[in-house]
Short mmCIF file of C-alpha atoms in Angstrom, two decimals:
data_model
loop_
_atom_site.label_atom_id
_atom_site.label_comp_id
_atom_site.label_asym_id
_atom_site.label_seq_id
_atom_site.Cartn_x
_atom_site.Cartn_y
_atom_site.Cartn_z
CA MET A 10 49.32 -89.78 -5.26
CA PRO A 11 52.36 -90.81 -3.32
CA PRO A 12 54.25 -88.03 -2.54
CA HIS A 13 57.24 -88.00 -4.78
CA LEU A 14 55.15 -87.63 -7.47
CA PRO A 15 54.54 -84.65 -9.74
CA ASN A 16 51.48 -83.08 -9.35
CA LEU A 17 51.38 -82.78 -13.30
CA ALA A 18 48.22 -80.70 -13.05
CA THR A 19 49.99 -77.76 -11.96
CA CYS A 20 53.65 -78.65 -12.71
CA ARG A 21 55.97 -76.86 -15.39
CA LYS A 22 57.47 -78.97 -18.03
CA ILE A 23 60.86 -78.14 -20.34
CA GLY A 24 61.13 -79.68 -22.93
CA PHE A 25 64.92 -81.20 -24.14
CA ILE A 26 65.65 -82.37 -28.12
CA VAL A 27 68.25 -85.24 -27.32
CA PRO A 28 70.23 -86.70 -29.52
CA SER A 29 69.55 -90.28 -30.40
CA SER A 30 72.88 -92.11 -29.40
CA ASN A 31 73.05 -89.70 -25.97
CA THR A 32 72.59 -92.27 -22.44
CA ALA A 33 74.00 -89.53 -19.78
CA LEU A 34 71.71 -86.65 -19.94
CA GLU A 35 68.22 -87.84 -19.46
CA PRO A 36 69.50 -89.39 -16.40
CA LEU A 37 71.37 -86.49 -14.73
CA THR A 38 68.96 -83.78 -16.39
CA THR A 39 66.36 -85.79 -14.46
CA ALA A 40 68.63 -85.84 -11.19
CA LEU A 41 69.29 -82.29 -11.60
CA LEU A 42 65.79 -81.39 -11.23
CA ALA A 43 64.75 -83.41 -8.60
CA SER A 44 67.39 -81.89 -6.92
CA LEU A 45 65.68 -78.66 -6.49
CA PRO A 46 63.84 -77.35 -3.39
CA GLN A 47 60.78 -78.08 -4.81
CA PRO A 48 61.33 -81.30 -7.15
CA SER A 49 57.91 -81.96 -7.65
CA THR A 50 57.03 -78.14 -9.33
CA ILE A 51 58.94 -78.91 -12.56
CA ILE A 52 59.09 -82.51 -15.17
CA PRO A 53 61.61 -82.54 -18.10
CA LEU A 54 60.48 -83.62 -21.03
CA PHE A 55 62.53 -85.30 -23.74
CA THR A 56 62.68 -86.34 -27.28
CA ARG A 57 65.08 -87.02 -29.60
CA ILE A 58 66.80 -86.64 -33.17
CA ARG A 59 68.82 -89.10 -34.75
CA VAL A 60 72.52 -88.61 -33.93
CA THR A 61 74.98 -91.66 -34.81
CA THR A 62 77.80 -89.31 -35.93
CA VAL A 63 79.90 -86.50 -34.33
CA GLY A 64 81.56 -84.97 -37.26
CA THR A 65 82.45 -82.27 -39.13
CA ASP A 66 81.39 -83.89 -42.46
CA PRO A 67 78.23 -83.37 -44.20
CA THR A 68 76.71 -86.64 -43.20
CA SER A 69 77.99 -85.87 -39.86
CA THR A 70 76.38 -81.81 -40.18
CA SER A 71 72.98 -83.02 -41.79
CA GLN A 72 71.92 -84.64 -38.90
CA PHE A 73 71.51 -81.29 -37.33
CA SER A 74 69.72 -79.29 -39.76
CA PRO A 75 67.04 -76.82 -38.54
CA GLN A 76 64.21 -79.05 -40.61
CA LEU A 77 64.52 -81.80 -38.26
CA LEU A 78 64.76 -79.89 -34.67
CA ILE A 79 61.86 -77.42 -35.57
CA ALA A 80 60.08 -81.18 -35.75
CA ALA A 81 61.28 -82.54 -32.87
CA ALA A 82 60.13 -78.86 -30.94
CA LEU A 83 56.81 -79.40 -32.55
CA LEU A 84 56.58 -82.78 -30.71
CA LEU A 85 56.94 -81.29 -27.60
CA ALA A 86 54.90 -78.26 -27.92
CA ASP A 87 52.17 -81.01 -28.37
CA ALA A 88 52.79 -81.84 -24.59
CA GLN A 89 52.49 -78.28 -23.71
CA ALA A 90 55.82 -77.44 -22.67
CA ASP A 91 57.00 -73.97 -21.27
CA ALA A 92 60.66 -74.17 -22.99
CA ILE A 93 61.88 -76.05 -25.43
CA LEU A 94 66.26 -76.49 -26.13
CA TRP A 95 67.97 -78.01 -27.90
CA ASN A 96 69.63 -80.34 -26.18
CA GLY A 97 72.90 -80.78 -28.09
CA THR A 98 76.33 -78.56 -28.51
CA SER A 99 76.53 -78.88 -32.66
CA GLY A 100 76.41 -74.96 -32.94
CA MET A 101 80.22 -74.94 -31.48
CA TRP A 102 81.48 -77.13 -33.95
CA VAL A 103 79.65 -76.93 -37.38
CA GLY A 104 81.38 -73.95 -38.35
CA ALA A 105 78.04 -71.76 -39.00
CA GLY A 106 79.03 -69.79 -35.80
CA LEU A 107 76.86 -68.13 -32.76
CA GLU A 108 73.65 -66.25 -35.12
CA ALA A 109 72.94 -70.01 -36.68
CA ASP A 110 72.02 -71.00 -33.07
CA ARG A 111 70.10 -67.56 -32.12
CA GLU A 112 68.08 -67.92 -35.79
CA LEU A 113 67.62 -72.02 -34.47
CA ALA A 114 65.99 -70.94 -31.06
CA ARG A 115 63.81 -68.34 -33.69
CA ARG A 116 62.47 -70.04 -35.53
CA MET A 117 61.69 -73.18 -33.42
CA ALA A 118 60.21 -70.73 -30.91
CA GLU A 119 57.75 -69.43 -34.08
CA ALA A 120 56.83 -72.73 -35.25
CA THR A 121 55.62 -73.55 -31.29
CA GLY A 122 55.29 -70.63 -29.93
CA VAL A 123 57.06 -71.27 -26.79
CA PRO A 124 60.07 -69.87 -25.97
CA CYS A 125 63.32 -72.16 -27.24
CA SER A 126 67.45 -72.25 -26.77
CA THR A 127 70.21 -74.11 -27.30
CA THR A 128 73.00 -75.61 -25.21
CA THR A 129 75.49 -72.88 -27.02
CA LEU A 130 73.07 -70.46 -26.53
CA ALA A 131 72.90 -71.19 -22.60
CA THR A 132 76.55 -71.58 -22.37
CA VAL A 133 77.01 -67.96 -24.12
CA ALA A 134 74.61 -66.53 -21.39
CA ALA A 135 76.02 -68.31 -18.15
CA LEU A 136 79.98 -66.66 -19.23
CA GLU A 137 77.82 -63.62 -20.32
CA LYS A 138 76.46 -63.45 -16.42
CA LEU A 139 79.88 -64.48 -15.31
CA GLN A 140 81.33 -61.73 -16.75
CA VAL A 141 84.86 -64.09 -17.26
CA ARG A 142 87.24 -63.26 -20.39
CA ARG A 143 89.51 -66.73 -19.94
CA LEU A 144 87.79 -69.64 -21.16
CA GLY A 145 89.52 -73.69 -21.34
CA ILE A 146 87.85 -75.66 -23.55
CA ALA A 147 87.25 -79.55 -22.49
CA VAL A 148 86.22 -82.23 -24.20
CA PRO A 149 85.67 -85.74 -24.96
CA TYR A 150 86.35 -85.09 -29.18
CA PRO A 151 88.99 -85.86 -31.84
CA ARG A 152 91.64 -82.40 -31.75
CA VAL A 153 89.93 -81.28 -34.62
CA LEU A 154 85.99 -80.78 -33.00
CA ALA A 155 88.49 -79.62 -29.67
CA GLU A 156 90.00 -76.77 -32.24
CA LYS A 157 86.53 -76.11 -33.58
CA VAL A 158 85.34 -75.64 -30.07
CA GLY A 159 87.67 -73.07 -29.16
CA GLU A 160 87.62 -71.18 -32.45
CA PHE A 161 83.79 -70.55 -31.84
CA PHE A 162 84.61 -69.35 -28.73
CA ALA A 163 87.51 -67.21 -29.67
CA THR A 164 85.06 -65.61 -32.79
CA THR A 165 81.72 -64.84 -31.28
CA GLY A 166 82.69 -61.34 -30.45
CA HIS A 167 82.32 -61.20 -27.03
CA GLY A 168 86.21 -60.43 -26.40
CA TRP A 169 86.81 -64.58 -24.77
CA GLU A 170 90.82 -65.62 -24.78
CA VAL A 171 91.18 -69.70 -25.35
CA VAL A 172 93.80 -70.01 -22.69
CA GLY A 173 93.50 -74.05 -22.49
CA LEU A 174 92.38 -77.07 -24.91
CA ALA A 175 91.91 -80.25 -23.61
CA ALA A 176 90.40 -83.63 -25.44
CA LEU A 177 90.50 -86.82 -24.41
CA ASP A 178 92.94 -89.60 -25.23
CA PRO A 179 92.68 -92.24 -26.49
CA VAL A 180 89.50 -90.71 -28.14
CA PRO A 181 86.56 -92.93 -27.65
CA GLY A 182 84.85 -94.89 -30.08
CA GLY A 183 82.03 -92.98 -30.70
CA ASN A 184 78.97 -91.16 -28.60
CA LEU A 185 77.58 -94.33 -26.34
CA ALA A 186 81.31 -94.58 -25.52
CA ILE A 187 81.75 -91.17 -23.87
CA ALA A 188 78.62 -91.78 -21.84
CA LYS A 189 80.69 -94.04 -20.11
CA SER A 190 84.06 -92.19 -19.33
CA GLY A 191 85.67 -93.15 -16.30
CA MET A 192 84.93 -89.65 -13.21
CA GLY A 193 88.66 -89.83 -13.17
CA GLU A 194 89.72 -89.13 -17.06
CA ILE A 195 86.80 -86.69 -17.17
CA GLU A 196 88.21 -84.94 -14.16
CA GLU A 197 91.95 -85.07 -15.72
CA VAL A 198 90.38 -83.26 -18.89
CA VAL A 199 88.39 -80.79 -17.37
CA ARG A 200 91.64 -80.16 -15.26
CA ARG A 201 94.39 -79.89 -18.08
CA ALA A 202 91.72 -76.84 -19.90
CA ALA A 203 91.63 -74.97 -16.09
CA GLY A 204 95.33 -74.99 -16.11
CA GLY A 205 96.24 -72.07 -18.50
CA GLY A 206 94.80 -69.65 -15.71
CA ALA A 207 91.43 -70.57 -16.50
CA GLN A 208 88.62 -68.26 -15.26
CA ALA A 209 85.92 -70.91 -16.45
CA VAL A 210 86.40 -74.24 -18.10
CA VAL A 211 83.02 -74.74 -20.87
CA VAL A 212 82.52 -79.13 -20.68
CA ALA A 213 81.38 -78.89 -24.14
CA CYS A 214 78.91 -82.30 -24.89
CA THR A 215 75.79 -83.00 -23.96
CA ASN A 216 76.53 -87.15 -22.78
CA TRP A 217 79.76 -86.85 -21.24
CA PRO A 218 79.45 -87.19 -17.42
CA ALA A 219 80.92 -83.96 -16.01
CA ALA A 220 78.51 -82.87 -13.81
CA GLY A 221 79.98 -85.29 -10.98
CA ILE A 222 82.89 -83.72 -10.75
CA ILE A 223 82.46 -79.76 -11.21
CA GLU A 224 82.26 -79.35 -7.15
CA LYS A 225 85.10 -80.83 -7.40
CA VAL A 226 87.40 -79.11 -9.63
CA GLU A 227 85.77 -75.88 -8.89
CA ALA A 228 87.11 -76.15 -5.54
CA VAL A 229 90.74 -77.38 -6.11
CA ASP A 230 91.67 -75.51 -9.30
CA ASP A 231 89.16 -72.26 -8.19
CA VAL A 232 87.77 -72.13 -11.62
CA VAL A 233 83.63 -72.37 -12.59
CA VAL A 234 82.83 -75.04 -14.95
CA ILE A 235 80.10 -74.42 -17.46
CA ASP A 236 79.24 -78.14 -18.05
CA SER A 237 76.64 -78.67 -21.03
CA ILE A 238 74.28 -80.29 -19.71
CA VAL A 239 74.73 -78.45 -16.25
CA VAL A 240 74.08 -75.15 -17.95
CA THR A 241 71.24 -76.60 -20.83
CA VAL A 242 69.16 -77.18 -17.52
CA TRP A 243 69.97 -73.78 -15.35
CA GLN A 244 68.52 -72.02 -18.90
CA GLY A 245 65.87 -73.97 -18.74
CA LEU A 246 64.58 -73.57 -15.58
CA ARG A 247 65.42 -69.15 -16.27
CA MET A 248 62.89 -69.16 -18.51
#
């Protein structure tokens, strides 16, 4: 067997449920896992649910129903995933609150017999571990969605204060366009979100390739960047 291929008999598997119009998530997740000291011991598995719009209208929010996500989780369980995660940030802006993501994870785990989580729960876990209180929010979405994300973190009961809120302007024309954002414009949004004295900036999108600017922003602005793609990988590894 070529040395760069994983040993499928002994590796651990993390399953990710991906929005169908995402193109950044899978290559970045694969690259992150490949960068580990022993990359051949963990492999990602991906399945998709249909997501073609991002918004707070009923047509958009219905794409993220628990039934659809549980069905996707069962597909990953068929491949004997060791952990399964909904790799999307819908829980931060559909308005259902943190408890809805906890219930979703519980129901997916009950259906599959596998530990389950979500990007939203991973982000909350990272913020708790870092013990930060002042947050910046950076998104590639319309301002109304950015405000929904800010409201989510301000109302979880954790005592977080949202001190910065920044959105990409002009807003990309759909999810496919979000993945094509330039590193410079992503960095500009994240740094604006950090400018109000944030201890951490939450990058709330799993199709925005912000992972490439994290080290630079953290070094220059003395802030922790919690990127949705990176933090979901972190949560999967913990699980």
